[in-house]
Each structure stands twice: as structure tokens, then as C-alpha cells.
Amino acid sequence: MEKVCPVCNEINDIRYKCRECGSEMIDKGRKQEYFNDYSADDPIYDIGDYCLHLFKCTKCDFMEDTLIRKVMM
Ligand SMILES: [Zn+2]
Ligand SMILES: [Zn+2]
């Protein structure tokens, strides 16, 4: 058994509502991949049972960090 992020592995189609306008937010990938200047093994982006993603609103471009809980495979 291995803990994996459901968003990285496309197990669940996780969607969030924008807190600014209520529109749909989409996954922009893991934050460490979005901001390339950060080291890939920076521990802050893989927090225990969580995976840090960046979600962006499709309407107003509001961006938000979201911790995705890893699931057992
Ligand atoms: Zn992930
Ligand atoms: Zn929005």
C-alpha cells in the first residue's frame, strides 16, 4: 500500500469553487512544478499526508494553494 495524491494521479476529479466569485477552480499542478525556481525536493511542498497544489479560478484568475489529502492505493 502506498499513499498517493489523487489529483497528481488523476484518481479523483477534484474541483473547488472560487472564494472570490464562486466559479470553478481548476488544478494548475503541484505548486513546486508551477514555480520552477523552487527546489523539487523542498519539503514544504510535500507535507506528510498532503500534496500542495495550486488551483486557479477559470473566471477571475484567483489562485489558491490547496492541500490535497493523499489516499491509499
Ligand atoms: Zn498532488
Ligand atoms: Zn473566481
mmCIF file of N, CA and C and ligand atoms in Angstrom:
data_model
loop_
_atom_site.group_PDB
_atom_site.id
_atom_site.type_symbol
_atom_site.label_atom_id
_atom_site.label_comp_id
_atom_site.label_asym_id
_atom_site.label_seq_id
_atom_site.Cartn_x
_atom_site.Cartn_y
_atom_site.Cartn_z
ATOM 1 N N MET A 1 0.850 -1.200 0.000
ATOM 2 C CA MET A 1 0.000 0.000 0.000
ATOM 3 C C MET A 1 0.879 1.242 0.000
ATOM 4 N N GLU A 2 0.441 2.166 -0.792
ATOM 5 C CA GLU A 2 1.209 3.384 -0.946
ATOM 6 C C GLU A 2 0.266 4.571 -0.903
ATOM 7 N N LYS A 3 0.690 5.621 -0.266
ATOM 8 C CA LYS A 3 -0.135 6.824 -0.239
ATOM 9 C C LYS A 3 0.212 7.703 -1.424
ATOM 10 N N VAL A 4 -0.806 8.023 -2.192
ATOM 11 C CA VAL A 4 -0.578 8.870 -3.359
ATOM 12 C C VAL A 4 -1.585 10.014 -3.378
ATOM 13 N N CYS A 5 -1.207 11.051 -4.066
ATOM 14 C CA CYS A 5 -2.104 12.187 -4.218
ATOM 15 C C CYS A 5 -3.116 11.890 -5.320
ATOM 16 N N PRO A 6 -4.421 11.967 -5.037
ATOM 17 C CA PRO A 6 -5.441 11.648 -6.033
ATOM 18 C C PRO A 6 -5.483 12.637 -7.193
ATOM 19 N N VAL A 7 -5.019 13.831 -6.964
ATOM 20 C CA VAL A 7 -5.019 14.810 -8.048
ATOM 21 C C VAL A 7 -3.846 14.551 -8.999
ATOM 22 N N CYS A 8 -2.653 14.312 -8.437
ATOM 23 C CA CYS A 8 -1.479 14.003 -9.267
ATOM 24 C C CYS A 8 -1.722 12.751 -10.095
ATOM 25 N N ASN A 9 -2.448 11.799 -9.511
ATOM 26 C CA ASN A 9 -2.651 10.515 -10.180
ATOM 27 C C ASN A 9 -3.989 10.427 -10.898
ATOM 28 N N GLU A 10 -4.713 11.523 -10.919
ATOM 29 C CA GLU A 10 -5.985 11.597 -11.637
ATOM 30 C C GLU A 10 -6.974 10.522 -11.222
ATOM 31 N N ILE A 11 -6.989 10.233 -9.935
ATOM 32 C CA ILE A 11 -7.945 9.263 -9.396
ATOM 33 C C ILE A 11 -9.300 9.946 -9.203
ATOM 34 N N ASN A 12 -9.249 11.101 -8.610
ATOM 35 C CA ASN A 12 -10.471 11.871 -8.400
ATOM 36 C C ASN A 12 -10.409 13.153 -9.205
ATOM 37 N N ASP A 13 -11.541 13.556 -9.679
ATOM 38 C CA ASP A 13 -11.621 14.839 -10.342
ATOM 39 C C ASP A 13 -12.024 15.859 -9.283
ATOM 40 N N ILE A 14 -11.032 16.392 -8.622
ATOM 41 C CA ILE A 14 -11.306 17.298 -7.510
ATOM 42 C C ILE A 14 -11.470 18.722 -8.026
ATOM 43 N N ARG A 15 -12.569 19.325 -7.621
ATOM 44 C CA ARG A 15 -12.833 20.695 -8.054
ATOM 45 C C ARG A 15 -13.207 21.557 -6.854
ATOM 46 N N TYR A 16 -12.812 22.797 -6.962
ATOM 47 C CA TYR A 16 -13.138 23.736 -5.911
ATOM 48 C C TYR A 16 -13.854 24.942 -6.492
ATOM 49 N N LYS A 17 -14.626 25.554 -5.638
ATOM 50 C CA LYS A 17 -15.278 26.803 -6.031
ATOM 51 C C LYS A 17 -14.400 27.964 -5.585
ATOM 52 N N CYS A 18 -14.307 28.935 -6.461
ATOM 53 C CA CYS A 18 -13.552 30.140 -6.160
ATOM 54 C C CYS A 18 -14.215 30.898 -5.009
ATOM 55 N N ARG A 19 -13.399 31.285 -4.047
ATOM 56 C CA ARG A 19 -13.987 32.017 -2.909
ATOM 57 C C ARG A 19 -14.290 33.468 -3.261
ATOM 58 N N GLU A 20 -13.746 33.918 -4.356
ATOM 59 C CA GLU A 20 -13.977 35.302 -4.772
ATOM 60 C C GLU A 20 -15.260 35.448 -5.589
ATOM 61 N N CYS A 21 -15.471 34.543 -6.550
ATOM 62 C CA CYS A 21 -16.609 34.713 -7.463
ATOM 63 C C CYS A 21 -17.491 33.474 -7.561
ATOM 64 N N GLY A 22 -17.093 32.356 -6.943
ATOM 65 C CA GLY A 22 -17.928 31.165 -6.943
ATOM 66 C C GLY A 22 -17.824 30.316 -8.193
ATOM 67 N N SER A 23 -16.959 30.698 -9.105
ATOM 68 C CA SER A 23 -16.777 29.905 -10.313
ATOM 69 C C SER A 23 -15.878 28.701 -10.039
ATOM 70 N N GLU A 24 -15.758 27.858 -11.022
ATOM 71 C CA GLU A 24 -14.977 26.648 -10.868
ATOM 72 C C GLU A 24 -13.480 26.952 -10.895
ATOM 73 N N MET A 25 -12.762 26.287 -9.993
ATOM 74 C CA MET A 25 -11.309 26.396 -9.995
ATOM 75 C C MET A 25 -10.720 25.108 -10.533
ATOM 76 N N ILE A 26 -9.655 25.228 -11.292
ATOM 77 C CA ILE A 26 -9.026 24.040 -11.868
ATOM 78 C C ILE A 26 -7.609 23.874 -11.330
ATOM 79 N N ASP A 27 -7.173 22.644 -11.305
ATOM 80 C CA ASP A 27 -5.841 22.323 -10.819
ATOM 81 C C ASP A 27 -4.783 22.813 -11.802
ATOM 82 N N LYS A 28 -3.820 23.550 -11.283
ATOM 83 C CA LYS A 28 -2.725 24.015 -12.131
ATOM 84 C C LYS A 28 -1.466 23.181 -11.904
ATOM 85 N N GLY A 29 -1.622 22.096 -11.167
ATOM 86 C CA GLY A 29 -0.480 21.230 -10.907
ATOM 87 C C GLY A 29 0.089 21.439 -9.529
ATOM 88 N N ARG A 30 1.080 20.644 -9.218
ATOM 89 C CA ARG A 30 1.731 20.811 -7.924
ATOM 90 C C ARG A 30 2.445 22.149 -7.906
ATOM 91 N N LYS A 31 2.407 22.764 -6.771
ATOM 92 C CA LYS A 31 2.960 24.109 -6.690
ATOM 93 C C LYS A 31 4.451 24.124 -7.007
ATOM 94 N N GLN A 32 5.135 23.092 -6.629
ATOM 95 C CA GLN A 32 6.579 23.056 -6.871
ATOM 96 C C GLN A 32 6.902 22.991 -8.366
ATOM 97 N N GLU A 33 5.947 22.469 -9.158
ATOM 98 C CA GLU A 33 6.178 22.394 -10.595
ATOM 99 C C GLU A 33 5.764 23.683 -11.288
ATOM 100 N N TYR A 34 4.836 24.379 -10.652
ATOM 101 C CA TYR A 34 4.362 25.625 -11.238
ATOM 102 C C TYR A 34 5.411 26.716 -11.079
ATOM 103 N N PHE A 35 6.024 26.728 -9.926
ATOM 104 C CA PHE A 35 7.095 27.689 -9.675
ATOM 105 C C PHE A 35 8.428 26.960 -9.772
ATOM 106 N N ASN A 36 8.993 26.981 -10.950
ATOM 107 C CA ASN A 36 10.156 26.150 -11.236
ATOM 108 C C ASN A 36 11.403 26.530 -10.458
ATOM 109 N N ASP A 37 11.440 27.734 -9.959
ATOM 110 C CA ASP A 37 12.657 28.136 -9.271
ATOM 111 C C ASP A 37 12.789 27.512 -7.884
ATOM 112 N N TYR A 38 11.736 26.884 -7.418
ATOM 113 C CA TYR A 38 11.859 26.185 -6.148
ATOM 114 C C TYR A 38 12.452 24.797 -6.370
ATOM 115 N N SER A 39 13.195 24.358 -5.410
ATOM 116 C CA SER A 39 13.784 23.023 -5.489
ATOM 117 C C SER A 39 12.684 21.963 -5.450
ATOM 118 N N ALA A 40 12.816 20.943 -6.271
ATOM 119 C CA ALA A 40 11.790 19.904 -6.374
ATOM 120 C C ALA A 40 11.651 19.101 -5.084
ATOM 121 N N ASP A 41 12.702 19.071 -4.301
ATOM 122 C CA ASP A 41 12.589 18.283 -3.074
ATOM 123 C C ASP A 41 12.471 19.164 -1.836
ATOM 124 N N ASP A 42 12.048 20.378 -2.052
ATOM 125 C CA ASP A 42 11.766 21.240 -0.920
ATOM 126 C C ASP A 42 10.648 20.608 -0.088
ATOM 127 N N PRO A 43 10.933 20.278 1.159
ATOM 128 C CA PRO A 43 9.947 19.533 1.962
ATOM 129 C C PRO A 43 8.640 20.265 2.195
ATOM 130 N N ILE A 44 8.624 21.570 2.026
ATOM 131 C CA ILE A 44 7.406 22.328 2.301
ATOM 132 C C ILE A 44 6.293 21.970 1.323
ATOM 133 N N TYR A 45 6.639 21.414 0.166
ATOM 134 C CA TYR A 45 5.621 21.098 -0.821
ATOM 135 C C TYR A 45 5.107 19.666 -0.757
ATOM 136 N N ASP A 46 5.622 18.907 0.193
ATOM 137 C CA ASP A 46 5.095 17.568 0.375
ATOM 138 C C ASP A 46 4.959 17.370 1.882
ATOM 139 N N ILE A 47 3.790 17.732 2.381
ATOM 140 C CA ILE A 47 3.612 17.859 3.817
ATOM 141 C C ILE A 47 2.922 16.628 4.373
ATOM 142 N N GLY A 48 3.710 15.648 4.770
ATOM 143 C CA GLY A 48 3.153 14.450 5.370
ATOM 144 C C GLY A 48 2.164 13.759 4.459
ATOM 145 N N ASP A 49 0.912 13.729 4.872
ATOM 146 C CA ASP A 49 -0.126 13.051 4.104
ATOM 147 C C ASP A 49 -0.761 13.947 3.041
ATOM 148 N N TYR A 50 -0.184 15.106 2.838
ATOM 149 C CA TYR A 50 -0.802 16.058 1.913
ATOM 150 C C TYR A 50 0.124 16.428 0.765
ATOM 151 N N CYS A 51 -0.481 16.830 -0.322
ATOM 152 C CA CYS A 51 0.241 17.283 -1.504
ATOM 153 C C CYS A 51 -0.252 18.695 -1.808
ATOM 154 N N LEU A 52 0.655 19.614 -1.979
ATOM 155 C CA LEU A 52 0.264 21.007 -2.169
ATOM 156 C C LEU A 52 0.054 21.339 -3.637
ATOM 157 N N HIS A 53 -1.161 21.712 -3.962
ATOM 158 C CA HIS A 53 -1.496 22.071 -5.335
ATOM 159 C C HIS A 53 -1.876 23.525 -5.430
ATOM 160 N N LEU A 54 -1.806 24.009 -6.657
ATOM 161 C CA LEU A 54 -2.239 25.359 -6.935
ATOM 162 C C LEU A 54 -3.503 25.277 -7.782
ATOM 163 N N PHE A 55 -4.573 25.893 -7.311
ATOM 164 C CA PHE A 55 -5.818 25.944 -8.078
ATOM 165 C C PHE A 55 -6.050 27.371 -8.544
ATOM 166 N N LYS A 56 -6.595 27.465 -9.745
ATOM 167 C CA LYS A 56 -6.823 28.779 -10.325
ATOM 168 C C LYS A 56 -8.257 28.868 -10.823
ATOM 169 N N CYS A 57 -8.893 29.983 -10.540
ATOM 170 C CA CYS A 57 -10.261 30.214 -10.988
ATOM 171 C C CYS A 57 -10.294 30.398 -12.502
ATOM 172 N N THR A 58 -11.295 29.755 -13.129
ATOM 173 C CA THR A 58 -11.416 29.864 -14.584
ATOM 174 C C THR A 58 -11.973 31.219 -15.019
ATOM 175 N N LYS A 59 -12.531 31.937 -14.074
ATOM 176 C CA LYS A 59 -13.184 33.190 -14.427
ATOM 177 C C LYS A 59 -12.374 34.427 -14.026
ATOM 178 N N CYS A 60 -11.987 34.492 -12.762
ATOM 179 C CA CYS A 60 -11.334 35.720 -12.289
ATOM 180 C C CYS A 60 -9.835 35.557 -12.056
ATOM 181 N N ASP A 61 -9.308 34.362 -12.334
ATOM 182 C CA ASP A 61 -7.879 34.084 -12.194
ATOM 183 C C ASP A 61 -7.367 34.130 -10.752
ATOM 184 N N PHE A 62 -8.294 34.091 -9.796
ATOM 185 C CA PHE A 62 -7.879 34.000 -8.409
ATOM 186 C C PHE A 62 -7.154 32.668 -8.200
ATOM 187 N N MET A 63 -6.006 32.711 -7.522
ATOM 188 C CA MET A 63 -5.249 31.485 -7.286
ATOM 189 C C MET A 63 -5.201 31.162 -5.802
ATOM 190 N N GLU A 64 -5.231 29.884 -5.522
ATOM 191 C CA GLU A 64 -5.212 29.471 -4.125
ATOM 192 C C GLU A 64 -4.434 28.174 -3.966
ATOM 193 N N ASP A 65 -3.619 28.130 -2.917
ATOM 194 C CA ASP A 65 -2.938 26.887 -2.565
ATOM 195 C C ASP A 65 -3.939 25.953 -1.921
ATOM 196 N N THR A 66 -3.900 24.700 -2.294
ATOM 197 C CA THR A 66 -4.813 23.733 -1.714
ATOM 198 C C THR A 66 -4.048 22.478 -1.327
ATOM 199 N N LEU A 67 -4.237 22.072 -0.083
ATOM 200 C CA LEU A 67 -3.604 20.830 0.369
ATOM 201 C C LEU A 67 -4.522 19.658 0.031
ATOM 202 N N ILE A 68 -4.014 18.724 -0.761
ATOM 203 C CA ILE A 68 -4.782 17.552 -1.144
ATOM 204 C C ILE A 68 -4.354 16.382 -0.276
ATOM 205 N N ARG A 69 -5.336 15.750 0.347
ATOM 206 C CA ARG A 69 -5.025 14.624 1.217
ATOM 207 C C ARG A 69 -4.724 13.384 0.377
ATOM 208 N N LYS A 70 -3.586 12.770 0.647
ATOM 209 C CA LYS A 70 -3.215 11.562 -0.088
ATOM 210 C C LYS A 70 -4.099 10.386 0.318
ATOM 211 N N VAL A 71 -4.292 9.476 -0.607
ATOM 212 C CA VAL A 71 -5.132 8.316 -0.350
ATOM 213 C C VAL A 71 -4.326 7.036 -0.546
ATOM 214 N N MET A 72 -4.779 5.977 0.109
ATOM 215 C CA MET A 72 -4.136 4.672 -0.036
ATOM 216 C C MET A 72 -4.464 4.058 -1.391
ATOM 217 N N MET A 73 -3.472 3.517 -2.034
ATOM 218 C CA MET A 73 -3.686 2.818 -3.299
ATOM 219 C C MET A 73 -3.646 1.311 -3.066
HETATM 220 ZN ZN ZN B 1 -0.637 16.066 -5.920
HETATM 221 ZN ZN ZN B 2 -13.103 33.494 -9.285
#
